[in-house]
Amino acid sequence: MSRIGKLSIRLPDTVNVNYSESEVTVKGKFGTLQTKIPNTISIKQDNNSLQVNLKSEARSDRSLHGLYRTLINNMVIGVSEQFQLTLILKGVGYRAAVQGKEIVLNLGYSHPVKIEIPKDISVEVTQNTTINLKSCDKELLGLFASNIRAWRRPEPYKGKGILYQGEQIIRKAGKSAK
């Protein structure tokens, strides 16, 4: 049995979970999330907790046990608290701004980079170089943050680029003159 899969999921009072044989829907104050689950996984709800169990002990089923428990737990946390990521722009002239439904980045290219903001994500720019992203969907939030970061990955010589908050860049020494 999976060490993660056998843990119960604590449900806050503000979260409502509905499930059928193939779908789980979680509703909370920050939104509604749903996901499909395989038929080999069953869900049992007690007072303020949720238990994810296996119907069979086949190897392929056991491999999904911890995964789906974590996915459902992330849904519960997301609709009750929201997930937050912070990106920091590091470099001369690098800045960001939100204009309508898109984020505009000046990253040293000859043109500004415009990225469409998904409807489930809220974006806030502070001090022109700090981008705060919030969403109840952890997967969508991480994907959007990695799409922004892909425009200027941190480079090891000067440390310029788009960094996650708290990320350390291992610096390399440049060429040395003879």
PDB file of C-alpha atoms in Angstrom:
ATOM      1  CA  MET A   1       0.000   0.000   0.000  1.00  0.00           C
ATOM      2  CA  SER A   2       1.216   3.468  -0.845  1.00  0.00           C
ATOM      3  CA  ARG A   3       2.499   5.548   2.057  1.00  0.00           C
ATOM      4  CA  ILE A   4       0.995   8.685   0.575  1.00  0.00           C
ATOM      5  CA  GLY A   5      -2.177   7.000  -0.712  1.00  0.00           C
ATOM      6  CA  LYS A   6      -3.211   5.655   2.678  1.00  0.00           C
ATOM      7  CA  LEU A   7      -3.168   9.121   4.310  1.00  0.00           C
ATOM      8  CA  SER A   8      -6.593  10.699   4.743  1.00  0.00           C
ATOM      9  CA  ILE A   9      -7.433  14.090   3.254  1.00  0.00           C
ATOM     10  CA  ARG A  10      -8.673  16.650   5.799  1.00  0.00           C
ATOM     11  CA  LEU A  11     -11.660  18.636   4.524  1.00  0.00           C
ATOM     12  CA  PRO A  12     -12.195  22.224   5.745  1.00  0.00           C
ATOM     13  CA  ASP A  13     -15.772  23.264   6.549  1.00  0.00           C
ATOM     14  CA  THR A  14     -15.946  25.532   3.491  1.00  0.00           C
ATOM     15  CA  VAL A  15     -15.155  22.711   1.017  1.00  0.00           C
ATOM     16  CA  ASN A  16     -17.787  20.460  -0.556  1.00  0.00           C
ATOM     17  CA  VAL A  17     -16.729  17.232  -2.329  1.00  0.00           C
ATOM     18  CA  ASN A  18     -18.981  15.324  -4.746  1.00  0.00           C
ATOM     19  CA  TYR A  19     -17.829  12.127  -6.391  1.00  0.00           C
ATOM     20  CA  SER A  20     -19.142   9.444  -8.677  1.00  0.00           C
ATOM     21  CA  GLU A  21     -17.489   6.362 -10.142  1.00  0.00           C
ATOM     22  CA  SER A  22     -15.353   8.319 -12.589  1.00  0.00           C
ATOM     23  CA  GLU A  23     -15.281  11.976 -11.498  1.00  0.00           C
ATOM     24  CA  VAL A  24     -14.502  14.063  -8.422  1.00  0.00           C
ATOM     25  CA  THR A  25     -15.782  17.645  -8.048  1.00  0.00           C
ATOM     26  CA  VAL A  26     -14.477  19.923  -5.293  1.00  0.00           C
ATOM     27  CA  LYS A  27     -16.196  23.247  -4.527  1.00  0.00           C
ATOM     28  CA  GLY A  28     -14.875  25.954  -2.240  1.00  0.00           C
ATOM     29  CA  LYS A  29     -14.782  29.708  -1.781  1.00  0.00           C
ATOM     30  CA  PHE A  30     -12.145  30.203  -4.532  1.00  0.00           C
ATOM     31  CA  GLY A  31     -13.756  28.086  -7.233  1.00  0.00           C
ATOM     32  CA  THR A  32     -14.708  24.642  -8.456  1.00  0.00           C
ATOM     33  CA  LEU A  33     -12.315  21.963  -9.708  1.00  0.00           C
ATOM     34  CA  GLN A  34     -13.030  18.552 -11.170  1.00  0.00           C
ATOM     35  CA  THR A  35     -10.988  15.623 -12.362  1.00  0.00           C
ATOM     36  CA  LYS A  36     -11.590  12.167 -13.754  1.00  0.00           C
ATOM     37  CA  ILE A  37     -10.460   9.179 -11.707  1.00  0.00           C
ATOM     38  CA  PRO A  38      -9.946   5.583 -12.859  1.00  0.00           C
ATOM     39  CA  ASN A  39     -12.503   2.914 -11.965  1.00  0.00           C
ATOM     40  CA  THR A  40      -9.969   1.092  -9.780  1.00  0.00           C
ATOM     41  CA  ILE A  41      -9.969   3.895  -7.191  1.00  0.00           C
ATOM     42  CA  SER A  42     -12.784   4.377  -4.688  1.00  0.00           C
ATOM     43  CA  ILE A  43     -13.403   7.344  -2.391  1.00  0.00           C
ATOM     44  CA  LYS A  44     -14.948   7.174   1.059  1.00  0.00           C
ATOM     45  CA  GLN A  45     -16.027  10.297   2.943  1.00  0.00           C
ATOM     46  CA  ASP A  46     -16.256  10.486   6.741  1.00  0.00           C
ATOM     47  CA  ASN A  47     -17.078  13.540   8.883  1.00  0.00           C
ATOM     48  CA  ASN A  48     -14.295  15.953   7.887  1.00  0.00           C
ATOM     49  CA  SER A  49     -11.994  13.625   5.988  1.00  0.00           C
ATOM     50  CA  LEU A  50     -11.749  11.798   2.701  1.00  0.00           C
ATOM     51  CA  GLN A  51     -10.091   8.409   2.196  1.00  0.00           C
ATOM     52  CA  VAL A  52      -8.811   7.223  -1.210  1.00  0.00           C
ATOM     53  CA  ASN A  53      -8.806   3.404  -1.499  1.00  0.00           C
ATOM     54  CA  LEU A  54      -7.994   0.808  -4.143  1.00  0.00           C
ATOM     55  CA  LYS A  55     -10.522  -1.726  -5.406  1.00  0.00           C
ATOM     56  CA  SER A  56      -7.792  -4.140  -6.538  1.00  0.00           C
ATOM     57  CA  GLU A  57      -4.146  -4.635  -5.627  1.00  0.00           C
ATOM     58  CA  ALA A  58      -2.763  -4.957  -9.175  1.00  0.00           C
ATOM     59  CA  ARG A  59       0.609  -3.313  -9.701  1.00  0.00           C
ATOM     60  CA  SER A  60      -0.727  -0.782 -12.220  1.00  0.00           C
ATOM     61  CA  ASP A  61      -3.506   0.199  -9.800  1.00  0.00           C
ATOM     62  CA  ARG A  62      -1.141   0.601  -6.852  1.00  0.00           C
ATOM     63  CA  SER A  63       1.005   2.969  -8.895  1.00  0.00           C
ATOM     64  CA  LEU A  64      -1.960   5.366  -9.217  1.00  0.00           C
ATOM     65  CA  HIS A  65      -2.999   5.303  -5.553  1.00  0.00           C
ATOM     66  CA  GLY A  66      -0.673   8.025  -4.219  1.00  0.00           C
ATOM     67  CA  LEU A  67      -1.017  10.094  -7.389  1.00  0.00           C
ATOM     68  CA  TYR A  68      -4.778  10.460  -7.217  1.00  0.00           C
ATOM     69  CA  ARG A  69      -4.744  11.039  -3.455  1.00  0.00           C
ATOM     70  CA  THR A  70      -2.293  13.920  -4.023  1.00  0.00           C
ATOM     71  CA  LEU A  71      -4.322  15.327  -6.930  1.00  0.00           C
ATOM     72  CA  ILE A  72      -7.508  15.359  -4.838  1.00  0.00           C
ATOM     73  CA  ASN A  73      -5.641  16.878  -1.864  1.00  0.00           C
ATOM     74  CA  ASN A  74      -4.265  19.651  -4.121  1.00  0.00           C
ATOM     75  CA  MET A  75      -7.802  20.342  -5.339  1.00  0.00           C
ATOM     76  CA  VAL A  76      -9.049  20.676  -1.740  1.00  0.00           C
ATOM     77  CA  ILE A  77      -6.179  22.998  -0.777  1.00  0.00           C
ATOM     78  CA  GLY A  78      -6.621  25.059  -3.944  1.00  0.00           C
ATOM     79  CA  VAL A  79     -10.327  25.801  -3.538  1.00  0.00           C
ATOM     80  CA  SER A  80      -9.924  26.610   0.154  1.00  0.00           C
ATOM     81  CA  GLU A  81      -6.633  28.582   0.251  1.00  0.00           C
ATOM     82  CA  GLN A  82      -5.349  29.084  -3.328  1.00  0.00           C
ATOM     83  CA  PHE A  83      -1.826  28.432  -4.524  1.00  0.00           C
ATOM     84  CA  GLN A  84       0.617  31.288  -5.069  1.00  0.00           C
ATOM     85  CA  LEU A  85       3.833  31.555  -7.108  1.00  0.00           C
ATOM     86  CA  THR A  86       6.136  34.551  -7.320  1.00  0.00           C
ATOM     87  CA  LEU A  87       8.405  35.245 -10.290  1.00  0.00           C
ATOM     88  CA  ILE A  88      11.226  37.791 -10.105  1.00  0.00           C
ATOM     89  CA  LEU A  89      12.655  39.527 -13.178  1.00  0.00           C
ATOM     90  CA  LYS A  90      16.379  40.077 -12.767  1.00  0.00           C
ATOM     91  CA  GLY A  91      18.231  42.119 -15.361  1.00  0.00           C
ATOM     92  CA  VAL A  92      18.749  45.673 -16.579  1.00  0.00           C
ATOM     93  CA  GLY A  93      15.554  47.019 -18.137  1.00  0.00           C
ATOM     94  CA  TYR A  94      13.499  43.896 -17.375  1.00  0.00           C
ATOM     95  CA  ARG A  95       9.964  44.808 -16.320  1.00  0.00           C
ATOM     96  CA  ALA A  96       6.416  43.520 -16.420  1.00  0.00           C
ATOM     97  CA  ALA A  97       2.952  45.075 -16.583  1.00  0.00           C
ATOM     98  CA  VAL A  98      -0.606  43.792 -16.764  1.00  0.00           C
ATOM     99  CA  GLN A  99      -2.648  45.292 -19.588  1.00  0.00           C
ATOM    100  CA  GLY A 100      -6.211  44.005 -19.732  1.00  0.00           C
ATOM    101  CA  LYS A 101      -6.181  40.223 -20.073  1.00  0.00           C
ATOM    102  CA  GLU A 102      -2.493  39.888 -20.925  1.00  0.00           C
ATOM    103  CA  ILE A 103       0.851  40.368 -19.258  1.00  0.00           C
ATOM    104  CA  VAL A 104       3.436  42.453 -21.119  1.00  0.00           C
ATOM    105  CA  LEU A 105       7.105  41.658 -20.456  1.00  0.00           C
ATOM    106  CA  ASN A 106      10.115  43.728 -21.490  1.00  0.00           C
ATOM    107  CA  LEU A 107      12.973  41.235 -21.430  1.00  0.00           C
ATOM    108  CA  GLY A 108      15.688  42.801 -23.572  1.00  0.00           C
ATOM    109  CA  TYR A 109      14.219  41.739 -26.897  1.00  0.00           C
ATOM    110  CA  SER A 110      13.514  44.253 -29.649  1.00  0.00           C
ATOM    111  CA  HIS A 111       9.788  43.888 -28.924  1.00  0.00           C
ATOM    112  CA  PRO A 112       7.659  43.462 -25.799  1.00  0.00           C
ATOM    113  CA  VAL A 113       6.449  39.929 -25.077  1.00  0.00           C
ATOM    114  CA  LYS A 114       2.674  39.639 -24.630  1.00  0.00           C
ATOM    115  CA  ILE A 115       1.246  36.549 -22.931  1.00  0.00           C
ATOM    116  CA  GLU A 116      -2.486  35.843 -22.593  1.00  0.00           C
ATOM    117  CA  ILE A 117      -3.545  35.269 -18.957  1.00  0.00           C
ATOM    118  CA  PRO A 118      -5.784  32.192 -18.419  1.00  0.00           C
ATOM    119  CA  LYS A 119      -9.165  32.984 -16.873  1.00  0.00           C
ATOM    120  CA  ASP A 120      -8.527  30.991 -13.653  1.00  0.00           C
ATOM    121  CA  ILE A 121      -5.277  32.797 -12.786  1.00  0.00           C
ATOM    122  CA  SER A 122      -4.966  36.216 -11.172  1.00  0.00           C
ATOM    123  CA  VAL A 123      -1.785  38.164 -11.912  1.00  0.00           C
ATOM    124  CA  GLU A 124      -0.429  41.082  -9.923  1.00  0.00           C
ATOM    125  CA  VAL A 125       2.768  42.983 -10.744  1.00  0.00           C
ATOM    126  CA  THR A 126       4.555  44.840  -7.951  1.00  0.00           C
ATOM    127  CA  GLN A 127       7.625  47.068  -8.320  1.00  0.00           C
ATOM    128  CA  ASN A 128       7.709  46.321 -12.100  1.00  0.00           C
ATOM    129  CA  THR A 129       9.922  43.271 -11.471  1.00  0.00           C
ATOM    130  CA  THR A 130       7.865  40.974  -9.228  1.00  0.00           C
ATOM    131  CA  ILE A 131       4.986  38.930 -10.665  1.00  0.00           C
ATOM    132  CA  ASN A 132       2.564  37.320  -8.184  1.00  0.00           C
ATOM    133  CA  LEU A 133       0.418  34.528  -9.614  1.00  0.00           C
ATOM    134  CA  LYS A 134      -2.579  33.041  -7.754  1.00  0.00           C
ATOM    135  CA  SER A 135      -4.908  30.211  -8.710  1.00  0.00           C
ATOM    136  CA  CYS A 136      -6.857  27.349  -7.188  1.00  0.00           C
ATOM    137  CA  ASP A 137      -5.550  24.950  -9.884  1.00  0.00           C
ATOM    138  CA  LYS A 138      -1.957  24.017  -9.021  1.00  0.00           C
ATOM    139  CA  GLU A 139      -1.250  22.355 -12.381  1.00  0.00           C
ATOM    140  CA  LEU A 140      -2.473  25.325 -14.442  1.00  0.00           C
ATOM    141  CA  LEU A 141      -0.548  27.757 -12.218  1.00  0.00           C
ATOM    142  CA  GLY A 142       2.741  25.876 -12.619  1.00  0.00           C
ATOM    143  CA  LEU A 143       2.272  25.550 -16.372  1.00  0.00           C
ATOM    144  CA  PHE A 144       1.582  29.274 -16.795  1.00  0.00           C
ATOM    145  CA  ALA A 145       4.585  30.196 -14.619  1.00  0.00           C
ATOM    146  CA  SER A 146       6.861  27.924 -16.664  1.00  0.00           C
ATOM    147  CA  ASN A 147       5.545  29.483 -19.907  1.00  0.00           C
ATOM    148  CA  ILE A 148       6.461  32.953 -18.612  1.00  0.00           C
ATOM    149  CA  ARG A 149       9.857  31.732 -17.418  1.00  0.00           C
ATOM    150  CA  ALA A 150      10.611  30.092 -20.788  1.00  0.00           C
ATOM    151  CA  TRP A 151      11.027  33.537 -22.368  1.00  0.00           C
ATOM    152  CA  ARG A 152      14.215  34.228 -20.334  1.00  0.00           C
ATOM    153  CA  ARG A 153      15.607  31.330 -18.338  1.00  0.00           C
ATOM    154  CA  PRO A 154      18.205  32.333 -15.713  1.00  0.00           C
ATOM    155  CA  GLU A 155      21.714  32.190 -17.134  1.00  0.00           C
ATOM    156  CA  PRO A 156      24.721  31.176 -14.997  1.00  0.00           C
ATOM    157  CA  TYR A 157      27.201  33.943 -15.913  1.00  0.00           C
ATOM    158  CA  LYS A 158      25.392  37.127 -14.849  1.00  0.00           C
ATOM    159  CA  GLY A 159      22.355  35.581 -13.130  1.00  0.00           C
ATOM    160  CA  LYS A 160      19.892  37.425 -15.386  1.00  0.00           C
ATOM    161  CA  GLY A 161      16.500  36.012 -16.272  1.00  0.00           C
ATOM    162  CA  ILE A 162      13.137  35.133 -14.738  1.00  0.00           C
ATOM    163  CA  LEU A 163      13.546  33.363 -11.404  1.00  0.00           C
ATOM    164  CA  TYR A 164      11.132  31.720  -8.990  1.00  0.00           C
ATOM    165  CA  GLN A 165      11.155  33.348  -5.561  1.00  0.00           C
ATOM    166  CA  GLY A 166      13.885  31.811  -3.410  1.00  0.00           C
ATOM    167  CA  GLU A 167      15.668  30.156  -6.357  1.00  0.00           C
ATOM    168  CA  GLN A 168      19.453  30.202  -6.226  1.00  0.00           C
ATOM    169  CA  ILE A 169      21.437  30.395  -9.463  1.00  0.00           C
ATOM    170  CA  ILE A 170      24.773  28.595  -9.423  1.00  0.00           C
ATOM    171  CA  ARG A 171      27.152  31.089 -10.966  1.00  0.00           C
ATOM    172  CA  LYS A 172      29.998  30.158 -13.297  1.00  0.00           C
ATOM    173  CA  ALA A 173      33.252  32.017 -13.735  1.00  0.00           C
ATOM    174  CA  GLY A 174      33.652  33.706 -17.093  1.00  0.00           C
ATOM    175  CA  LYS A 175      36.665  33.501 -19.358  1.00  0.00           C
ATOM    176  CA  SER A 176      39.901  34.505 -17.747  1.00  0.00           C
ATOM    177  CA  ALA A 177      42.458  36.569 -19.659  1.00  0.00           C
ATOM    178  CA  LYS A 178      45.993  35.220 -20.102  1.00  0.00           C
TER     179      LYS A 178
END
